[in-house]
């Protein structure tokens, strides 16, 4: 299969989607039905920011497998996808829990034993792959990666001589995921989504994907969206399902709402970096499979930590 | 004057690399020591320093005691001039708006190539490292300052894998690879400050840190170094530099 989706297929797939103005709100336990085993899944946010953690949590609980996941920078969400068996292929520029904790032992275990693939591109290359996908063109030209071994490992990218200047350029192929998972601060029941603060690559990702599932801190009325349409970053017709999940990025952060829940992150990292197999199983059993609901998962993180993260998150507006 | 026992290696790194920045510059900073050193420079001799972060921030002004755990966290945006998409901020490098890129490093070689991807053969790696992040983009598109620990296993003749290109194989190989702009400019370690020969593009010591001998630098470096007979010595950290740095990172997140 070609690394780039043929344009005919891209257009045909989009025409087949129901893009009407309709309410798309579903329950968290129902979102897994929008994702099939083996799908390519684009993940919004970056590192520990606006990670669609509740969606990833729901996909793991539904025992999805063989997902090919792409994200500009992937953190503990990548660990969980590998560790649970939901994914065996991650496309990203950086994969570890966070700089504070060194190298992820979960990533290392899966990649070094050949259980899973970590496909590395430069950060800008990932961005331009989503951009090309969003633009409906098969590639974008960039200059980074040339001369490096990152490029030597990526036969999917093509070096060319520029037809205008004769310079060397690199063409990176469009990335059009089957599904995009994105967490936002607010959206209406139709899917008009507003993102505060850092938007990372989420707009390109949403427009590139063939299906978009949103989680939102809260659902607001369409009237409220219309009062500030300049804040709307993703239009309703690109969105296929919406779940209202307060603290849907926990234990990661959501701009202006909460900072990362660092005690939980530290607890997680200690558990899995000590034992990437047993520690991961323990974490998944306790925090992913056992809770009856996302609220119960938050309960396990603990009220005090959730409140501390919220207070810190809102302080962005004090400065 | 401060004494060697008054500061840690990480503090020395942060302070020496902060001194490399000049007021009015636009600097693209990575997480860890670079973020801290750029913020320190801003509080000392560079009040007009514009700091960019890959998360999509222009003009960051990180708050003391609230260091972001990555360059993609909301703490990076406090008092910034602008937030934008990650691809957009990285494209500023390609367009040429950035004076200096500033990163840490896991492994570097004689031509300033950086490896943060694999230890050992990439086909069957002994260790898979986290990868490039924005490192390859920054190193490919602008002048680079690298702050890193000086150990023999980190300063090697040739890196196992070029994640972020320096001068590639020296001479004009970088330009010939399709990277006509930027290149490795300075490497700052707890032992010395390095530049690169104008022609061969090999790493070259510019100054030794106080109390460090040439032999000590050479012993900790996996390739031969040429020392000028009149090589200088860096000024040790001042009380003001140290106290400002410690206010920025009271939890010693990055200066442990």
XYZ file of C-alpha atoms in Angstrom:
575
model
C 0.000 0.000 0.000
C 1.243 3.455 -0.875
C 2.279 5.572 2.090
C 0.058 8.355 0.705
C -3.684 7.818 0.321
C -4.630 8.296 -3.361
C -6.516 11.565 -3.968
C -9.574 9.796 -5.438
C -9.862 7.677 -2.318
C -9.314 10.686 -0.043
C -12.177 12.581 -1.716
C -14.447 9.535 -1.901
C -13.972 8.784 1.801
C -14.776 12.362 2.715
C -17.890 12.458 0.511
C -19.131 9.363 2.289
C -19.045 11.063 5.695
C -22.233 12.567 7.144
C -21.213 16.205 7.327
C -24.670 17.569 8.145
C -25.342 19.933 11.023
C -26.391 17.367 13.600
C -25.806 16.572 17.244
C -22.981 14.104 17.721
C -22.712 13.683 21.465
C -21.985 10.119 22.597
C -20.929 8.435 25.835
C -17.281 7.635 26.524
C -18.010 3.892 26.521
C -19.404 4.220 22.976
C -16.433 5.898 21.268
C -14.500 2.696 20.676
C -17.093 1.794 18.018
C -15.669 4.643 15.897
C -12.218 3.019 15.802
C -11.399 -0.315 14.184
C -8.478 -2.600 14.925
C -5.580 -1.702 12.630
C -6.712 1.912 12.098
C -4.212 4.720 11.828
C -4.940 7.051 14.717
C -3.709 10.647 14.978
C -3.422 11.926 18.525
C -3.809 15.615 19.344
C -1.940 17.782 21.845
C 1.762 17.351 22.558
C 3.803 15.676 25.291
C 1.788 16.183 28.517
C -0.546 18.804 27.050
C -4.168 18.329 25.944
C -3.571 14.613 25.496
C -6.893 12.896 24.639
C -6.232 10.544 27.537
C -9.869 9.569 28.224
C -10.228 8.437 24.588
C -7.019 6.410 24.736
C -8.212 4.953 28.038
C -11.541 4.006 26.421
C -9.831 2.363 23.411
C -7.594 0.305 25.694
C -10.621 -0.792 27.744
C -12.360 -1.846 24.516
C -9.249 -3.976 23.720
C -8.541 -2.273 20.407
C -5.358 -3.578 18.811
C -2.798 -3.016 16.007
C -3.446 0.739 15.957
C -0.813 2.805 14.150
C -0.583 5.970 16.226
C 0.873 9.309 15.203
C 1.526 12.298 17.448
C 3.996 15.186 17.256
C 5.550 14.240 20.621
C 4.259 11.259 22.583
C 4.476 10.771 26.346
C 2.995 8.253 28.787
C 0.050 7.851 26.395
C 2.488 6.113 24.027
C 3.593 3.837 26.874
C -0.011 2.876 27.615
C -0.761 2.189 23.940
C 2.284 -0.106 23.638
C 1.966 -1.650 27.100
C -1.710 -2.547 26.651
C -1.150 -4.000 23.185
C -3.507 -1.436 21.634
C -0.725 -0.208 19.356
C 2.420 -1.721 17.886
C 3.482 1.277 15.789
C 4.068 4.863 16.843
C 4.972 7.665 14.422
C 6.450 10.599 16.333
C 9.440 12.897 16.809
C 10.031 12.144 20.491
C 8.877 9.253 22.659
C 9.406 9.156 26.395
C 7.344 10.043 29.445
C 8.985 13.444 29.892
C 12.456 14.931 30.139
C 12.287 14.825 33.957
C 12.208 11.043 33.954
C 14.861 10.106 31.392
C 14.141 7.382 28.852
C 10.854 5.458 29.030
C 11.551 1.825 29.899
C 8.216 0.861 28.374
C 9.172 2.386 25.010
C 12.622 0.775 25.280
C 11.235 -2.634 26.167
C 8.817 -2.716 23.241
C 11.179 -1.254 20.650
C 14.352 -3.082 21.661
C 12.608 -6.475 21.728
C 10.974 -5.800 18.350
C 7.447 -6.029 19.793
C 6.612 -2.599 18.422
C 7.963 0.058 16.055
C 8.896 3.644 16.896
C 9.033 5.474 13.566
C 11.002 8.683 14.023
C 10.559 11.921 12.024
C 11.646 15.449 12.881
C 9.055 17.525 14.727
C 8.515 19.821 11.716
C 8.269 16.804 9.411
C 5.353 15.417 11.452
C 3.709 18.851 11.246
C 4.163 19.082 7.496
C 2.880 15.532 7.014
C -0.374 16.491 8.769
C -0.355 19.826 6.874
C -0.109 18.060 3.497
C -2.893 15.740 4.618
C -5.041 18.737 5.584
C -4.292 20.474 2.267
C -5.258 17.504 0.109
C -1.826 17.315 -1.520
C 0.472 14.265 -1.442
C 3.535 15.927 0.163
C 5.131 19.074 1.525
C 8.732 20.189 0.909
C 10.988 20.846 3.901
C 14.702 21.366 4.568
C 15.292 19.613 7.917
C 16.204 15.920 8.113
C 18.515 16.286 5.079
C 21.997 14.978 5.839
C 20.861 13.132 8.969
C 20.409 9.463 9.837
C 16.803 10.248 10.760
C 16.312 10.625 7.013
C 18.461 7.563 6.252
C 15.850 5.518 8.156
C 12.873 7.013 6.302
C 12.627 5.728 2.725
C 9.070 7.160 2.745
C 10.589 10.660 2.401
C 12.031 11.643 -0.975
C 14.963 13.917 -1.651
C 14.547 16.027 -4.786
C 16.299 18.823 -6.649
C 13.991 21.837 -6.588
C 12.594 22.467 -10.109
C 12.933 26.251 -9.538
C 16.283 26.637 -7.773
C 18.049 23.301 -8.122
C 18.490 23.110 -4.314
C 18.128 19.864 -2.422
C 14.758 19.586 -0.683
C 12.960 16.820 1.164
C 9.401 15.826 0.341
C 7.517 14.379 3.294
C 4.388 12.358 2.503
C 0.890 13.429 3.543
C -0.424 11.733 6.664
C -4.215 11.285 6.619
C -5.106 9.225 9.692
C -8.283 7.134 9.685
C -9.239 8.719 12.995
C -8.078 11.761 14.971
C -8.476 11.899 18.752
C -8.466 15.474 20.076
C -9.251 17.001 23.466
C -10.507 20.608 23.595
C -11.631 23.074 26.239
C -15.145 23.547 24.775
C -17.316 22.670 21.813
C -21.017 22.688 20.923
C -23.098 19.540 20.289
C -22.388 19.860 16.542
C -18.622 19.815 17.026
C -17.603 23.462 16.615
C -14.559 23.274 18.819
C -12.655 26.023 20.596
C -9.077 25.521 21.749
C -7.416 27.865 24.244
C -3.662 28.366 24.379
C -1.253 26.047 22.614
C -2.915 24.393 19.646
C 0.062 22.252 18.573
C -0.844 20.476 15.278
C -4.475 19.810 16.124
C -6.115 21.876 13.387
C -4.119 20.217 10.611
C -4.650 16.839 12.251
C -8.434 17.358 12.381
C -8.631 18.446 8.744
C -6.324 15.618 7.581
C -8.152 12.766 9.327
C -11.030 10.820 7.851
C -12.880 10.885 11.176
C -12.540 13.118 14.238
C -13.495 12.182 17.784
C -13.457 15.028 20.273
C -13.484 15.004 24.012
C -14.269 18.340 25.572
C -13.968 19.769 29.068
C -17.534 20.992 28.575
C -20.213 21.164 25.935
C -21.500 24.691 25.347
C -24.426 25.968 23.318
C -24.123 26.847 19.649
C -25.109 30.416 20.678
C -22.036 30.629 22.857
C -19.813 29.467 19.981
C -21.366 32.100 17.713
C -20.521 34.849 20.207
C -16.794 34.255 19.578
C -16.430 32.471 16.229
C -12.806 33.642 15.999
C -12.054 31.205 18.834
C -13.431 28.216 16.905
C -10.490 26.190 15.611
C -12.196 23.038 14.284
C -15.414 23.316 12.240
C -18.373 21.020 13.008
C -18.344 19.289 9.618
C -14.930 17.752 10.337
C -16.186 16.201 13.599
C -17.871 12.798 13.904
C -18.336 12.248 17.638
C -18.164 14.312 20.809
C -17.830 13.201 24.397
C -18.034 15.575 27.330
C -15.216 14.488 29.669
C -14.161 16.933 32.372
C -10.471 16.350 33.158
C -10.289 14.347 29.933
C -6.505 14.881 29.685
C -5.732 13.697 33.226
C -3.089 13.058 34.435
C -1.736 15.373 31.712
C -2.672 19.052 31.454
C -5.338 21.102 29.694
C -4.419 24.752 29.106
C -6.142 27.148 31.475
C -8.007 24.339 33.242
C -5.400 22.141 34.968
C -1.661 21.472 34.977
C -0.258 17.908 34.912
C -1.014 15.807 37.981
C 2.638 15.330 38.821
C 2.266 13.045 41.840
C 0.295 10.603 39.759
C 2.790 10.926 36.890
C 5.663 10.240 39.270
C 3.843 7.243 40.717
C 3.201 5.953 37.194
C 6.774 6.467 36.001
C 8.233 4.775 39.060
C 5.959 1.779 38.598
C 6.613 1.213 34.883
C 10.270 2.222 34.678
C 11.100 -0.227 37.449
C 9.297 -3.020 35.633
C 7.993 -2.175 32.147
C 5.937 -5.384 31.965
C 4.741 -6.128 35.502
C 4.523 -2.463 36.500
C 2.542 -1.670 33.382
C 0.149 -4.546 34.034
C -0.345 -3.333 37.575
C -1.039 0.209 36.373
C -3.448 -0.893 33.638
C -5.345 -3.223 35.981
C -5.716 -0.622 38.684
C -6.209 2.591 36.714
C -7.599 1.552 33.322
C -9.553 -1.702 33.655
C -10.819 -1.604 37.241
C -12.571 1.803 37.369
C -16.213 1.752 36.309
C -15.993 5.246 34.861
C -13.594 8.123 34.111
C -14.844 9.732 37.323
C -13.702 6.649 39.232
C -10.281 6.935 37.575
C -10.085 10.568 38.716
C -11.081 9.368 42.173
C -8.030 7.085 42.155
C -5.782 10.031 41.228
C -7.320 11.714 44.255
C -9.332 14.850 44.873
C -6.456 16.729 46.426
C -4.207 16.260 43.428
C -6.969 17.105 40.963
C -7.682 20.318 42.892
C -3.993 21.245 43.086
C -3.636 20.743 39.333
C -6.784 22.819 38.732
C -5.584 25.697 40.874
C -2.233 25.721 39.031
C -3.961 25.385 35.656
C -6.197 28.401 36.192
C -3.266 30.519 37.400
C -2.283 31.026 33.748
C -4.932 33.774 33.728
C -3.381 35.552 36.770
C -0.147 36.567 35.084
C 35.038 35.294 43.834
C 33.200 31.982 44.000
C 35.040 28.720 44.482
C 34.493 25.464 42.610
C 32.774 23.933 45.620
C 30.161 26.731 45.587
C 28.327 25.438 42.507
C 27.318 22.205 40.787
C 28.354 21.120 37.282
C 24.802 21.776 36.052
C 24.858 25.284 37.520
C 28.175 26.003 35.818
C 26.742 24.723 32.521
C 23.654 26.905 32.808
C 25.675 30.017 33.647
C 28.386 29.577 31.013
C 25.841 28.915 28.300
C 23.666 31.860 29.404
C 26.727 34.051 28.818
C 26.817 32.952 25.173
C 23.513 34.738 24.530
C 23.385 38.433 23.643
C 20.649 40.953 24.278
C 18.197 41.344 21.409
C 18.716 37.826 20.089
C 15.924 35.462 19.096
C 16.737 32.098 20.655
C 14.961 28.767 20.168
C 15.429 26.882 23.442
C 15.058 23.201 24.242
C 13.940 21.883 27.618
C 16.256 21.506 30.625
C 19.471 23.521 30.896
C 18.799 25.519 27.664
C 15.387 26.710 28.892
C 16.902 27.568 32.247
C 20.006 29.266 30.794
C 17.971 31.354 28.328
C 15.684 32.455 31.163
C 18.728 33.249 33.300
C 20.256 35.367 30.509
C 16.939 37.220 30.253
C 17.124 38.074 33.976
C 20.769 39.183 33.791
C 22.361 40.713 30.693
C 19.633 40.059 28.078
C 16.347 41.699 29.136
C 15.457 41.926 25.457
C 16.063 38.247 24.678
C 13.185 36.643 22.764
C 12.764 32.988 23.701
C 10.925 30.585 21.385
C 9.654 27.149 22.434
C 8.643 24.340 20.073
C 5.240 24.033 21.750
C 4.359 27.258 19.913
C 5.574 30.206 21.991
C 7.197 33.506 21.003
C 8.700 35.712 23.693
C 8.478 33.387 26.690
C 9.122 34.812 30.154
C 9.214 31.777 32.419
C 8.321 32.488 36.060
C 10.815 31.711 38.839
C 9.891 28.503 40.636
C 7.450 27.542 37.871
C 9.741 25.912 35.337
C 7.790 24.001 32.709
C 8.359 20.225 32.717
C 8.619 20.350 28.897
C 8.605 23.031 26.189
C 5.001 22.066 25.386
C 3.373 22.967 28.716
C 1.194 25.968 29.510
C 3.876 27.339 31.860
C 5.899 28.161 28.719
C 3.275 30.684 27.635
C 3.230 32.908 30.724
C 3.768 36.549 29.687
C 4.663 35.509 26.128
C 4.022 37.773 23.146
C 2.331 35.116 21.059
C 1.222 31.507 21.019
C 1.016 29.682 17.715
C 1.040 26.161 16.320
C 4.108 23.938 16.737
C 4.680 23.679 12.983
C 4.358 27.473 12.691
C 7.012 28.156 15.323
C 9.350 25.582 13.758
C 8.831 27.197 10.353
C 10.285 30.434 11.772
C 13.588 28.532 11.872
C 13.288 27.590 8.227
C 12.394 31.158 7.220
C 15.427 32.448 9.158
C 13.953 34.465 12.048
C 15.964 32.626 14.709
C 19.497 33.749 15.650
C 20.450 30.836 17.875
C 19.201 27.368 18.658
C 20.017 26.148 22.120
C 19.875 22.468 23.086
C 21.180 19.813 25.415
C 22.886 16.716 24.053
C 23.279 13.039 24.889
C 26.158 12.270 22.500
C 28.208 14.568 20.255
C 31.071 13.999 17.822
C 34.080 15.900 16.464
C 31.888 17.664 13.866
C 29.174 18.602 16.343
C 26.666 16.010 15.161
C 24.260 15.036 17.935
C 22.731 11.656 18.672
C 19.574 11.296 20.746
C 18.117 8.275 18.938
C 20.173 5.091 19.355
C 23.078 3.711 21.338
C 24.646 0.922 19.307
C 23.586 -0.310 15.865
C 20.233 1.287 14.935
C 19.147 -2.018 13.357
C 19.543 -3.781 16.666
C 19.942 -1.005 19.204
C 21.401 -1.543 22.622
C 19.336 1.420 23.736
C 16.515 3.214 21.964
C 16.612 6.863 23.041
C 13.634 9.256 22.833
C 14.615 10.713 19.444
C 14.900 14.132 17.870
C 11.849 16.128 18.913
C 12.588 19.561 17.479
C 16.342 18.930 17.725
C 16.853 17.953 14.099
C 14.840 20.960 12.888
C 16.720 23.422 15.088
C 20.172 22.002 14.276
C 19.376 21.871 10.547
C 18.197 25.461 10.276
C 20.094 27.771 12.645
C 23.320 28.419 14.556
C 23.547 26.085 17.507
C 24.731 26.257 21.080
C 24.814 22.929 22.893
C 25.136 22.558 26.667
C 26.071 19.070 27.818
C 27.910 16.949 30.345
C 31.483 16.189 29.394
C 32.136 12.454 29.459
C 34.220 10.287 27.165
C 31.206 8.166 26.194
C 29.334 11.356 25.236
C 32.204 13.004 23.295
C 32.920 10.459 20.574
C 34.788 10.555 17.280
C 31.670 9.653 15.301
C 28.187 9.417 16.754
C 26.338 6.091 16.385
C 23.533 7.962 14.605
C 23.190 11.559 13.403
C 19.902 12.708 14.910
C 20.623 16.441 14.741
C 23.250 17.420 12.168
C 26.268 19.530 13.009
C 28.896 19.878 10.286
C 28.205 16.243 9.222
C 31.657 15.098 7.958
C 33.350 18.484 8.126
C 34.442 20.950 5.423
C 31.431 21.737 3.196
C 29.551 18.456 3.693
C 26.727 20.203 5.590
C 26.010 22.617 2.749
C 26.288 19.792 0.217
C 23.719 17.768 2.170
C 21.151 20.494 1.572
C 21.698 22.537 4.734
C 23.223 25.827 3.612
C 22.149 27.779 6.719
C 23.220 27.563 10.369
C 25.521 24.996 11.928
C 27.152 24.094 15.191
C 28.571 27.228 16.837
C 29.417 26.531 20.496
C 29.531 23.553 22.840
C 29.545 24.352 26.541
C 30.521 21.730 29.121
C 31.517 21.734 32.776
C 35.145 21.433 31.585
C 35.472 23.880 28.692
C 33.855 25.951 25.949
C 34.316 24.780 22.347
C 33.934 26.273 18.902
C 34.467 24.788 15.437
C 37.302 25.377 12.978
C 36.171 27.680 10.148
C 37.480 25.349 7.478
C 37.663 21.749 8.705
C 34.654 22.251 11.020
C 36.246 20.099 13.701
C 35.541 20.851 17.356
C 38.156 23.058 18.990
C 38.541 24.168 22.617
C 38.167 27.950 22.967
C 38.517 28.304 26.733
C 39.018 26.071 29.751
C 36.887 26.398 32.837
C 38.638 27.483 36.024
C 40.795 24.725 37.507
C 40.494 22.420 34.498
C 43.647 21.226 32.705
C 44.074 20.459 29.012
C 44.879 16.862 29.924
C 41.617 16.565 31.815
C 39.607 17.790 28.816
C 41.468 15.468 26.461
C 41.056 12.489 28.814
C 37.297 12.961 28.769
C 37.079 13.338 25.003
C 37.003 10.432 22.540
C 38.875 12.254 19.754
C 42.086 14.326 19.664
C 41.738 18.028 20.450
C 44.062 20.841 19.413
C 44.633 23.427 22.135
C 45.941 26.890 21.268
C 48.975 27.730 23.372
C 47.291 30.922 24.617
C 43.920 29.285 25.381
C 41.825 31.377 27.773
C 40.031 30.534 30.998
C 36.321 31.216 31.558
C 35.273 33.474 34.433
C 33.785 31.403 37.258
C 30.111 31.992 38.095
C 29.466 35.205 40.001
C 27.392 35.390 43.188
C 24.718 37.244 41.236
C 24.545 34.614 38.505
C 24.288 31.814 41.062
C 21.658 33.496 43.232
C 19.511 34.432 40.208
C 19.761 30.888 38.868
C 18.738 29.373 42.214
C 15.703 31.641 42.417
C 14.625 30.418 38.980
C 14.966 26.747 39.909
C 14.424 26.492 43.678
C 13.347 22.840 43.416
C 16.565 22.099 41.481
C 14.602 20.483 38.684
C 17.346 21.144 36.132
C 20.359 22.183 38.226
C 20.626 19.139 40.498
